[in-house]
Short mmCIF file of C-alpha atoms in Angstrom, two decimals:
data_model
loop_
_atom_site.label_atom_id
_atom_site.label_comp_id
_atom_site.label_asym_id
_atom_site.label_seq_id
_atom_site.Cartn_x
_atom_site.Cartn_y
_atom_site.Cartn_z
CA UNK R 1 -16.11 -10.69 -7.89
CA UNK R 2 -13.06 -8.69 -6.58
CA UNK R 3 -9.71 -10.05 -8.59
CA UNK R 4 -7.74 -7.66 -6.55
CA UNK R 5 -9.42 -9.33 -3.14
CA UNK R 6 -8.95 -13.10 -4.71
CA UNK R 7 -5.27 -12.31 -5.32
CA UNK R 8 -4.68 -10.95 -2.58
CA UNK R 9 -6.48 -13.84 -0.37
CA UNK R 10 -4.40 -16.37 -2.53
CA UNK R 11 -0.78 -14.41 -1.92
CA UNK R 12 -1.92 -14.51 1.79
CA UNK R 13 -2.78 -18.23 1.35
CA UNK R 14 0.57 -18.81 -0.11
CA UNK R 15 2.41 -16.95 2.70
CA UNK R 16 0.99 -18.76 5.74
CA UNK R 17 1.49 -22.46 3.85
CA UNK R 18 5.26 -21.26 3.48
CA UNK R 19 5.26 -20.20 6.91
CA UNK R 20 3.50 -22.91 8.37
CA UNK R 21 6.18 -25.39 6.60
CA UNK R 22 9.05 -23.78 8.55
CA UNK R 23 9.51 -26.18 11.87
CA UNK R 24 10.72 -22.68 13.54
CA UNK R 25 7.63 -21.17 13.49
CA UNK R 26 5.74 -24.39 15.77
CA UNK R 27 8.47 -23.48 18.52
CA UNK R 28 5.40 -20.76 19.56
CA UNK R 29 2.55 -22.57 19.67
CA UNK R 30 0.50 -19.70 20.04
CA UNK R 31 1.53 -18.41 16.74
CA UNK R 32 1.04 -21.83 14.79
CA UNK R 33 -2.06 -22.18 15.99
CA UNK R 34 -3.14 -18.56 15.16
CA UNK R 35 -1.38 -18.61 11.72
CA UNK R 36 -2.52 -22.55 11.26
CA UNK R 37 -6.13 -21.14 12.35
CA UNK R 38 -6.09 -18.68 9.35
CA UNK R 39 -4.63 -20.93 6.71
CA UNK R 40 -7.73 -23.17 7.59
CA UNK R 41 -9.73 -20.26 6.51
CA UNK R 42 -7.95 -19.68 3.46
CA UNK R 43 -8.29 -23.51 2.40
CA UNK R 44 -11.75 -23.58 0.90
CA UNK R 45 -11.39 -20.15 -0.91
CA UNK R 46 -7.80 -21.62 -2.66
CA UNK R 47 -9.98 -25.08 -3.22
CA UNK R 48 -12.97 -23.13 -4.97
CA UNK R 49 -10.24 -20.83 -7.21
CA UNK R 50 -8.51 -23.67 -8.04
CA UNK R 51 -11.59 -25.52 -9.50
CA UNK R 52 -12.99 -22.61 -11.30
CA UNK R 53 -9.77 -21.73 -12.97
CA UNK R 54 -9.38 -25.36 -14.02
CA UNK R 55 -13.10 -25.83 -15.28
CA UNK R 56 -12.05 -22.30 -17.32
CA UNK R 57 -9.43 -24.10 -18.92
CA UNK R 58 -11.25 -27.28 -19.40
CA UNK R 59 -13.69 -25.42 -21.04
CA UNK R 60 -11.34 -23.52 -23.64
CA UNK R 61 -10.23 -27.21 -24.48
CA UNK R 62 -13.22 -28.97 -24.98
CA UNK R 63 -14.53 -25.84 -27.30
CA UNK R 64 -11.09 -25.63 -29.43
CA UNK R 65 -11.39 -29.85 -29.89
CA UNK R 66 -15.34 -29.61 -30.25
CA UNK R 67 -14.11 -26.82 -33.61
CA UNK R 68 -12.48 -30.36 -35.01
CA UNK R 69 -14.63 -32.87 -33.81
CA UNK R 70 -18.21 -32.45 -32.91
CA UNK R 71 -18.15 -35.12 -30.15
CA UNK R 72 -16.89 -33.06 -28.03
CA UNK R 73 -19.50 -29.75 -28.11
CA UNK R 74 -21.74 -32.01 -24.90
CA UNK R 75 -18.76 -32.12 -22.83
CA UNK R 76 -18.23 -28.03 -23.42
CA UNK R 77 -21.45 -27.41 -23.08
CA UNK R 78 -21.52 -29.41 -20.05
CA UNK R 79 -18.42 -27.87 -18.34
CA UNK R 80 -20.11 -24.44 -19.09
CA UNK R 81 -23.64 -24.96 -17.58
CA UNK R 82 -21.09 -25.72 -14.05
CA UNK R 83 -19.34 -22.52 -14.37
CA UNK R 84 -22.04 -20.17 -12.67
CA UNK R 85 -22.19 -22.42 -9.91
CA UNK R 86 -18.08 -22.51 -9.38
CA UNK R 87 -18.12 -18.29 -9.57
CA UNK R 88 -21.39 -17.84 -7.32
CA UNK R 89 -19.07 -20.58 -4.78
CA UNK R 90 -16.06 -18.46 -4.76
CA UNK R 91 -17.83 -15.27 -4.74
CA UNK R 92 -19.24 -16.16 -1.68
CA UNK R 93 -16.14 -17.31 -0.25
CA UNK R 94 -15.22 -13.74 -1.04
CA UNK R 95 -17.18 -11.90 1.11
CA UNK R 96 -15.85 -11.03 4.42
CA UNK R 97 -16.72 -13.30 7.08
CA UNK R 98 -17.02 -13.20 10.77
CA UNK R 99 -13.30 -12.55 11.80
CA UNK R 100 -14.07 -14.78 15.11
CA UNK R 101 -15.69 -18.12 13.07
CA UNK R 102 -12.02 -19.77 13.67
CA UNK R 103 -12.03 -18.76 17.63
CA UNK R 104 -13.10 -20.30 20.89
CA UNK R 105 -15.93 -19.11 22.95
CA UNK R 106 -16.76 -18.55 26.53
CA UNK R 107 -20.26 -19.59 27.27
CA UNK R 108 -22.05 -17.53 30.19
CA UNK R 109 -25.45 -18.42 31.51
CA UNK R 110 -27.59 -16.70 34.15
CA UNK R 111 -30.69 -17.23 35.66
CA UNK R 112 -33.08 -14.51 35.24
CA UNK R 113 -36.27 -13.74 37.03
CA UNK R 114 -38.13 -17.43 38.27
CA UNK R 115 -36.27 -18.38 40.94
CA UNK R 116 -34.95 -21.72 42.07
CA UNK R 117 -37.01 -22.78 38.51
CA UNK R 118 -35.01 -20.18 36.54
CA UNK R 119 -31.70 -21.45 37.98
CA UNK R 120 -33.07 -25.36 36.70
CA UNK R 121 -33.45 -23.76 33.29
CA UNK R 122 -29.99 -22.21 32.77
CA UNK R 123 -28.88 -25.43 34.21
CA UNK R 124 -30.95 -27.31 31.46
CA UNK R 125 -28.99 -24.92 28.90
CA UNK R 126 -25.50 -25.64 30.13
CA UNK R 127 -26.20 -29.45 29.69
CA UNK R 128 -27.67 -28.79 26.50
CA UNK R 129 -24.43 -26.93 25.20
CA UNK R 130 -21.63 -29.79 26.64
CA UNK R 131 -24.02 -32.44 25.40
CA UNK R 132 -23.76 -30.09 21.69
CA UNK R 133 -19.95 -29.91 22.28
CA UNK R 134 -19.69 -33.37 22.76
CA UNK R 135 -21.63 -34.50 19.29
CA UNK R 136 -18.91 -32.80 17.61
CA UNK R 137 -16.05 -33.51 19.04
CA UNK R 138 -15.12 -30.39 21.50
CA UNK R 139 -13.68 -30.14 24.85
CA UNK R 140 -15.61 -28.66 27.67
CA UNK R 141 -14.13 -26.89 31.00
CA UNK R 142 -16.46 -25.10 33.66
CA UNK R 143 -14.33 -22.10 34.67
CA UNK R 144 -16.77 -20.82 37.11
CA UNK R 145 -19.95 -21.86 38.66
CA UNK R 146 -22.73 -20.81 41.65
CA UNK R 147 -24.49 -23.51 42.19
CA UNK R 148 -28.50 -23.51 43.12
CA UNK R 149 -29.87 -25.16 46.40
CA UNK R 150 -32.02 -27.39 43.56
CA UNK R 151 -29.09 -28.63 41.62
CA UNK R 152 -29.57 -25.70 38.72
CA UNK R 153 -27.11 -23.23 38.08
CA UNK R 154 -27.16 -18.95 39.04
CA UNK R 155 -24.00 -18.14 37.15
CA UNK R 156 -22.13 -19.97 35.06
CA UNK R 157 -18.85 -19.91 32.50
CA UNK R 158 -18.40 -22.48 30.06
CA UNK R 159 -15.29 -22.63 27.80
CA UNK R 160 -15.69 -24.63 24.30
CA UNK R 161 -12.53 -25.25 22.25
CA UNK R 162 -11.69 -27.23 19.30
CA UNK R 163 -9.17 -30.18 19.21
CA UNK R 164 -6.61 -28.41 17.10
CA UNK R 165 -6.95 -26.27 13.94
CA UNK R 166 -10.92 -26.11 12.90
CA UNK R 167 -11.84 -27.38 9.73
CA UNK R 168 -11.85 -24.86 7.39
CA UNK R 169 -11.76 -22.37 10.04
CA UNK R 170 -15.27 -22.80 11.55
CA UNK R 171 -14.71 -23.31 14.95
CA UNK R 172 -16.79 -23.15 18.28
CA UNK R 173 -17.55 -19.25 17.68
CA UNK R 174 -18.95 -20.03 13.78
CA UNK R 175 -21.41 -22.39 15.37
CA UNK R 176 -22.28 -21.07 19.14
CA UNK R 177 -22.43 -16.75 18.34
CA UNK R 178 -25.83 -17.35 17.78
CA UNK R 179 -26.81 -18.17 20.99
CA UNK R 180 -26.11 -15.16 22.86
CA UNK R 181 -30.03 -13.38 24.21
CA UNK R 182 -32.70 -14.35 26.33
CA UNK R 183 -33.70 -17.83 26.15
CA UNK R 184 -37.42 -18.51 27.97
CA UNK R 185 -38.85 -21.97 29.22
CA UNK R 186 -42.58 -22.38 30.03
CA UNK R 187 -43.52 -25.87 31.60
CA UNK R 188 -44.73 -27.17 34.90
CA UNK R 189 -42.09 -26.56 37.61
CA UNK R 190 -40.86 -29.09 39.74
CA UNK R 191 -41.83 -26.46 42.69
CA UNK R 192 -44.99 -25.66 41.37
CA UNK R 193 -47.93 -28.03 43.18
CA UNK R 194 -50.56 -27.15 41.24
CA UNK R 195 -49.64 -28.34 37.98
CA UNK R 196 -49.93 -25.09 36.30
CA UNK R 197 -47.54 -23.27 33.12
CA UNK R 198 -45.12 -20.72 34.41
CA UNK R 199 -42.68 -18.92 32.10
CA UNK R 200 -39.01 -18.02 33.70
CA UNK R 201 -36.08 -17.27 31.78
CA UNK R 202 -32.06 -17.36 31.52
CA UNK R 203 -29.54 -14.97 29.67
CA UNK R 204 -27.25 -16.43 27.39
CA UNK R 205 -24.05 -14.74 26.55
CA UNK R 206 -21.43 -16.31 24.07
CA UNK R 207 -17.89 -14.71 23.83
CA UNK R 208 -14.80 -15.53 21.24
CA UNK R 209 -12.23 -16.03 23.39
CA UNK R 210 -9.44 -14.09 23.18
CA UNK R 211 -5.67 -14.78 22.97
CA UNK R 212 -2.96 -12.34 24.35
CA UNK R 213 -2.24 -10.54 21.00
CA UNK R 214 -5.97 -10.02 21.04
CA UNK R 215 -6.13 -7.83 24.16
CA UNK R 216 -3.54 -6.26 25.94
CA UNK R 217 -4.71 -5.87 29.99
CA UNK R 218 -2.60 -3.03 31.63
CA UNK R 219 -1.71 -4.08 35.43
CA UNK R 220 -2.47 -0.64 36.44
CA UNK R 221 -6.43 -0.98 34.98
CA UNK R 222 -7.16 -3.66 37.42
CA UNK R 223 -8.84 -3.72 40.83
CA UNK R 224 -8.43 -7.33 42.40
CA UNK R 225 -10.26 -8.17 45.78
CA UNK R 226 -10.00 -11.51 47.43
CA UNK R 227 -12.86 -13.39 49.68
CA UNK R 228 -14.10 -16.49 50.27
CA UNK R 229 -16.06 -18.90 48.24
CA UNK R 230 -19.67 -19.93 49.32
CA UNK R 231 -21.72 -22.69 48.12
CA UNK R 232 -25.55 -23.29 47.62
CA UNK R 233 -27.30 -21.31 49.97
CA UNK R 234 -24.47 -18.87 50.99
CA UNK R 235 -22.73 -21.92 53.20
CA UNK R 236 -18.72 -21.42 52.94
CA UNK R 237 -17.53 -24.40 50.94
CA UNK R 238 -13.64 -22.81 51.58
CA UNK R 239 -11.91 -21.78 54.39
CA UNK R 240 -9.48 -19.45 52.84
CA UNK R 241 -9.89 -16.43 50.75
CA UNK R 242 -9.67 -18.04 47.51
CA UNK R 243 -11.48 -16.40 45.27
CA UNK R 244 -10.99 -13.73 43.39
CA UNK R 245 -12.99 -10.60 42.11
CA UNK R 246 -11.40 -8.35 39.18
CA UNK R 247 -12.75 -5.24 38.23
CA UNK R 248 -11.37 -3.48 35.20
CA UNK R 249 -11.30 0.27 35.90
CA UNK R 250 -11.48 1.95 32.52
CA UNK R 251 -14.82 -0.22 31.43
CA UNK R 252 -16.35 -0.74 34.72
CA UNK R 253 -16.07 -4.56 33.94
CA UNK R 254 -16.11 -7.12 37.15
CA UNK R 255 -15.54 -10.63 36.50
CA UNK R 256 -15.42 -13.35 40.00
CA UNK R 257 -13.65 -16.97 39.89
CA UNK R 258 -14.02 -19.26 42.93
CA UNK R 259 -14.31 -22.61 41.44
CA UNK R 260 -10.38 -23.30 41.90
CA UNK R 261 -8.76 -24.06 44.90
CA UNK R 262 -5.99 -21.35 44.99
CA UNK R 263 -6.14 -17.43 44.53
CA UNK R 264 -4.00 -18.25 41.48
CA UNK R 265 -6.00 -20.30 39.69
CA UNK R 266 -9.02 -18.32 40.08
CA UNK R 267 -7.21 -15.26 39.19
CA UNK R 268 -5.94 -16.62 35.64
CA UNK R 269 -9.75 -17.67 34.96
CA UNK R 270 -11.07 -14.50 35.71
CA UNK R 271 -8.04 -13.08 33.55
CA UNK R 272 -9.71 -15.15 30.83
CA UNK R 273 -12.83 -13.80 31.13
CA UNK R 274 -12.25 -10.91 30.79
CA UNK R 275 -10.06 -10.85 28.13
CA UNK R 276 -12.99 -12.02 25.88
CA UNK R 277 -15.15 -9.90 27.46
CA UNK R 278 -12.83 -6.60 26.45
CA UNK R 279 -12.10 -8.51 23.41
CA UNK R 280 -16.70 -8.43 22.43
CA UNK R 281 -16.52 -4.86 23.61
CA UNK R 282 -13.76 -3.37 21.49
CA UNK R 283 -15.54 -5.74 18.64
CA UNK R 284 -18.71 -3.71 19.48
CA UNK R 285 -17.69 -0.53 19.45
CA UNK R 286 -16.13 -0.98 15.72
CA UNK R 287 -18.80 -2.47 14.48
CA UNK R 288 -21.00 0.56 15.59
CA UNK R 289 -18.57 2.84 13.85
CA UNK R 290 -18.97 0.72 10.92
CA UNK R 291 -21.08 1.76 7.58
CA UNK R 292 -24.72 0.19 7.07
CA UNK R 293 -23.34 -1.53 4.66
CA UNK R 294 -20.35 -3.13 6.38
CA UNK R 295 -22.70 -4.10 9.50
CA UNK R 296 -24.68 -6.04 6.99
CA UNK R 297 -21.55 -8.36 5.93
CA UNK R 298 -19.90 -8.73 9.00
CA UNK R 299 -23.10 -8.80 11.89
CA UNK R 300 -24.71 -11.21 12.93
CA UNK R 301 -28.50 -11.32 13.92
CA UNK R 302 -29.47 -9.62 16.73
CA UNK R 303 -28.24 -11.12 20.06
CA UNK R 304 -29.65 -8.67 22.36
CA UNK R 305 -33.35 -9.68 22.89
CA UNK R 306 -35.78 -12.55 23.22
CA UNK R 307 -34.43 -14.89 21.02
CA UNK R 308 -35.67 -18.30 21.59
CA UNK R 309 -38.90 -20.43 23.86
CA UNK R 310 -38.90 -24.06 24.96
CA UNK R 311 -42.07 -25.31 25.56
CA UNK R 312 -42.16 -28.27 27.41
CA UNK R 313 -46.01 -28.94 27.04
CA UNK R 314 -45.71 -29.28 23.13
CA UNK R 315 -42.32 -30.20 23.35
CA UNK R 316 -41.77 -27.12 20.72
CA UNK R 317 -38.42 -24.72 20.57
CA UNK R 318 -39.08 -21.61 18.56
CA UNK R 319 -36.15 -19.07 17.49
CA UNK R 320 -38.00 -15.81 17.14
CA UNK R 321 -35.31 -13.84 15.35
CA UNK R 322 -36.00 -15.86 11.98
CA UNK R 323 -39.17 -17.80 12.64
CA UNK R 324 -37.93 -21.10 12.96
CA UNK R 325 -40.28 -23.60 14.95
CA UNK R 326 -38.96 -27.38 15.16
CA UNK R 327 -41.09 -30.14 18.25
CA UNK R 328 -38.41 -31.69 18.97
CA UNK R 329 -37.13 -29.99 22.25
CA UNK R 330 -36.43 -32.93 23.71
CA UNK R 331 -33.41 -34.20 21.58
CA UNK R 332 -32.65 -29.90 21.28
CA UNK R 333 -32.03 -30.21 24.91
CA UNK R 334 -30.01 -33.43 24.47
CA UNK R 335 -27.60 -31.23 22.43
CA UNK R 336 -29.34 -31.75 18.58
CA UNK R 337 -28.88 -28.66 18.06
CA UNK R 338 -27.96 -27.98 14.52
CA UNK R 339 -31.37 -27.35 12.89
CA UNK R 340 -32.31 -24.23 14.45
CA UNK R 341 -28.00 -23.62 14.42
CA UNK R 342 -28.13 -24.04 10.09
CA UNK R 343 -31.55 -22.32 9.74
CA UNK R 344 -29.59 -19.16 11.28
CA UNK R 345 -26.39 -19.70 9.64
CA UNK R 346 -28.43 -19.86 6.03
CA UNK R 347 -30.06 -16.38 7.34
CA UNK R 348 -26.85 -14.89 8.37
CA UNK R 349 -25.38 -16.40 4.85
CA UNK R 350 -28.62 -14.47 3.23
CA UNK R 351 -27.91 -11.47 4.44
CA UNK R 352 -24.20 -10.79 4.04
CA UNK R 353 -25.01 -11.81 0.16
CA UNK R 354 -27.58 -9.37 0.12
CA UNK R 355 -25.03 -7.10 2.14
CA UNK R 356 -22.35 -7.49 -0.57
CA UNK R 357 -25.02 -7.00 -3.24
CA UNK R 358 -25.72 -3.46 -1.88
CA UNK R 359 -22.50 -2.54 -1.35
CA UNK R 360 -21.37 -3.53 -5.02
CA UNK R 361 -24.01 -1.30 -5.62
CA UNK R 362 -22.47 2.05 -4.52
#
């Protein structure tokens, strides 16, 4: 256990709860809510240091009144048996988590190869991520949306925000960063006459969203073109050029908006986009540079393939990155999503120990 990283967590603690006390600093609400956001984070870790260091002195006062009186040896012996569990606690809390866990995301979905069956399936997934958000309390705004001629969806961005400061700074990100990959169905289409199996497939991507002092967008870097917004089947569904396509030069990034009904509007949401999409970029790029080691504390599992099959026939979801096979698909899809969510937040858990393990090691 780091003493020089616990101090300096608990000076940092102390700071922001001095801050956060000053009725000046809530005239910004952007900077309450970032510094509130990080004191949230800081709460469990002063919680567990606060325990241990009284169960230390507990401990040297049972033994020096157990010296005088026997009585009292069970009580030390007891309050030193819960010791190892108190430091293993806070040594966790020491490790360096995901600096996003207290953000927002942006949730995009797309269908992939399958057709009008594909675009059912990414619809299914958008459902089954408000219906999550909605278990626990979260607010839910479509910022963008291309409708299929079925009623699915071929593109689609999904913000997910807390109501106020997250609990001990786990917020959407900590929960949702799992879900970024290729997500397959196989079940009977509603197309399909025959009655037989296909497979089809959506991409999942899930982005912190950023804040201004995150990423700083230079005028001059973008490439904005106006046209007009179309519905299912290409029909217009607007009559003025509303909608708004952004490229950012330097990346190559495009992001569209049409679901408002003024250039504005649609301009700001495609703003937001891309923020968080410059924001996951930058955050890739550094994590690349990173050591072995550091990529082992601060990554999460791999987002980029395969990750996870619903099959409808035996009403099975399976998350192939850890192994995890659950048949309830049915309530999954009706946003119970939490078992395969804490099975990959115990791996991710496992392997930043083991991460911190190997880097004590060197």
């Amino acid at each position: 256990m780091s003493s020089e990283r616990l101090a300096a967590l608990l000076d940092e603690y102390a700071e922001l709860e001095k801050r956060l006390a000053d009725p000046a600093i809530h005239a910004d609400q952007g900077t309450a809510r970032r510094f509130g956001r990080r004191y949230a984070e800081l709460v469990p870790l002063h919680k567990a240091a606060g325990e241990l260091e009284q169960a230390r002195a507990d401990l040297v006062a049972a033994r020096e009144l157990a010296a005088e009186d026997p009585a009292f040896a069970a009580e030390a012996e007891a309050i030193a048996e819960s010791l190892p569990a108190l430091e293993e606690r806070l040594a966790e809390l020491l490790i360096p988590r995901d600096p996003h866990d207290a953000k927002d995301v942006i949730v995009e979905i797309k269908a992939g190869e399958g057709g009008e069956e594909s675009a059912l399936f990414a619809g299914d997934l958008l459902r089954m991520y408000t219906r999550y958000a909605e278990r626990h309390g979260w607010v839910t705004e479509v910022i963008d949306a291309q409708e299929s001629d079925l009623g699915g969806v071929k593109d689609v961005s999904l913000a997910i925000k807390t109501k106020g400061v997250p609990e001990g700074g786990n917020g959407v990100w900590s929960r949702l960063k799992w879900e970024g990959g290729v997500h397959r169905v196989q079940r009977v289409p509603v197309t399909e006459s025959q009655g037989r199996i296909h497979t089809s497939a959506a991409g999942v991507l899930v982005l912190p969203e950023a804040e201004d002092v995150d990423v700083t967008i230079d005028p001059n870097d973008l490439r904005i073109d106006v046209f007009r917004s179309s519905g299912p089947g290409g029909q217009s569904v607007n009559t003025t050029d509303s909608a708004v396509r952004i490229t950012h030069v330097p990346t190559g990034i495009v992001v569209s908006c049409q679901n408002e009904k003024s250039q504005l509007q649609n301009r700001e949401q495609a703003l937001r986009i891309l923020r968080a999409r410059l924001l996951a970029a930058a955050q890739e790029q550094a994590d690349a540079a990173a050591s072995d080691a550091r990529k082992a504390q601060v990554r999460t599992v791999d987002r980029s393939e395969r990750i996870r099959t619903y099959n409808f026939p035996q009403n099975r979801i399976t998350d192939h990155r850890i192994g995890y096979t659950a048949y309830n698909l049915d309530l999954a899809l009706a946003g119970e999503l939490d078992g395969v969510l804490d099975a990959l937040a115990e791996a991710d858990r496992a392997a930043r120990l083991a991460g911190e393990t190997e880097l004590s090691r060197r």
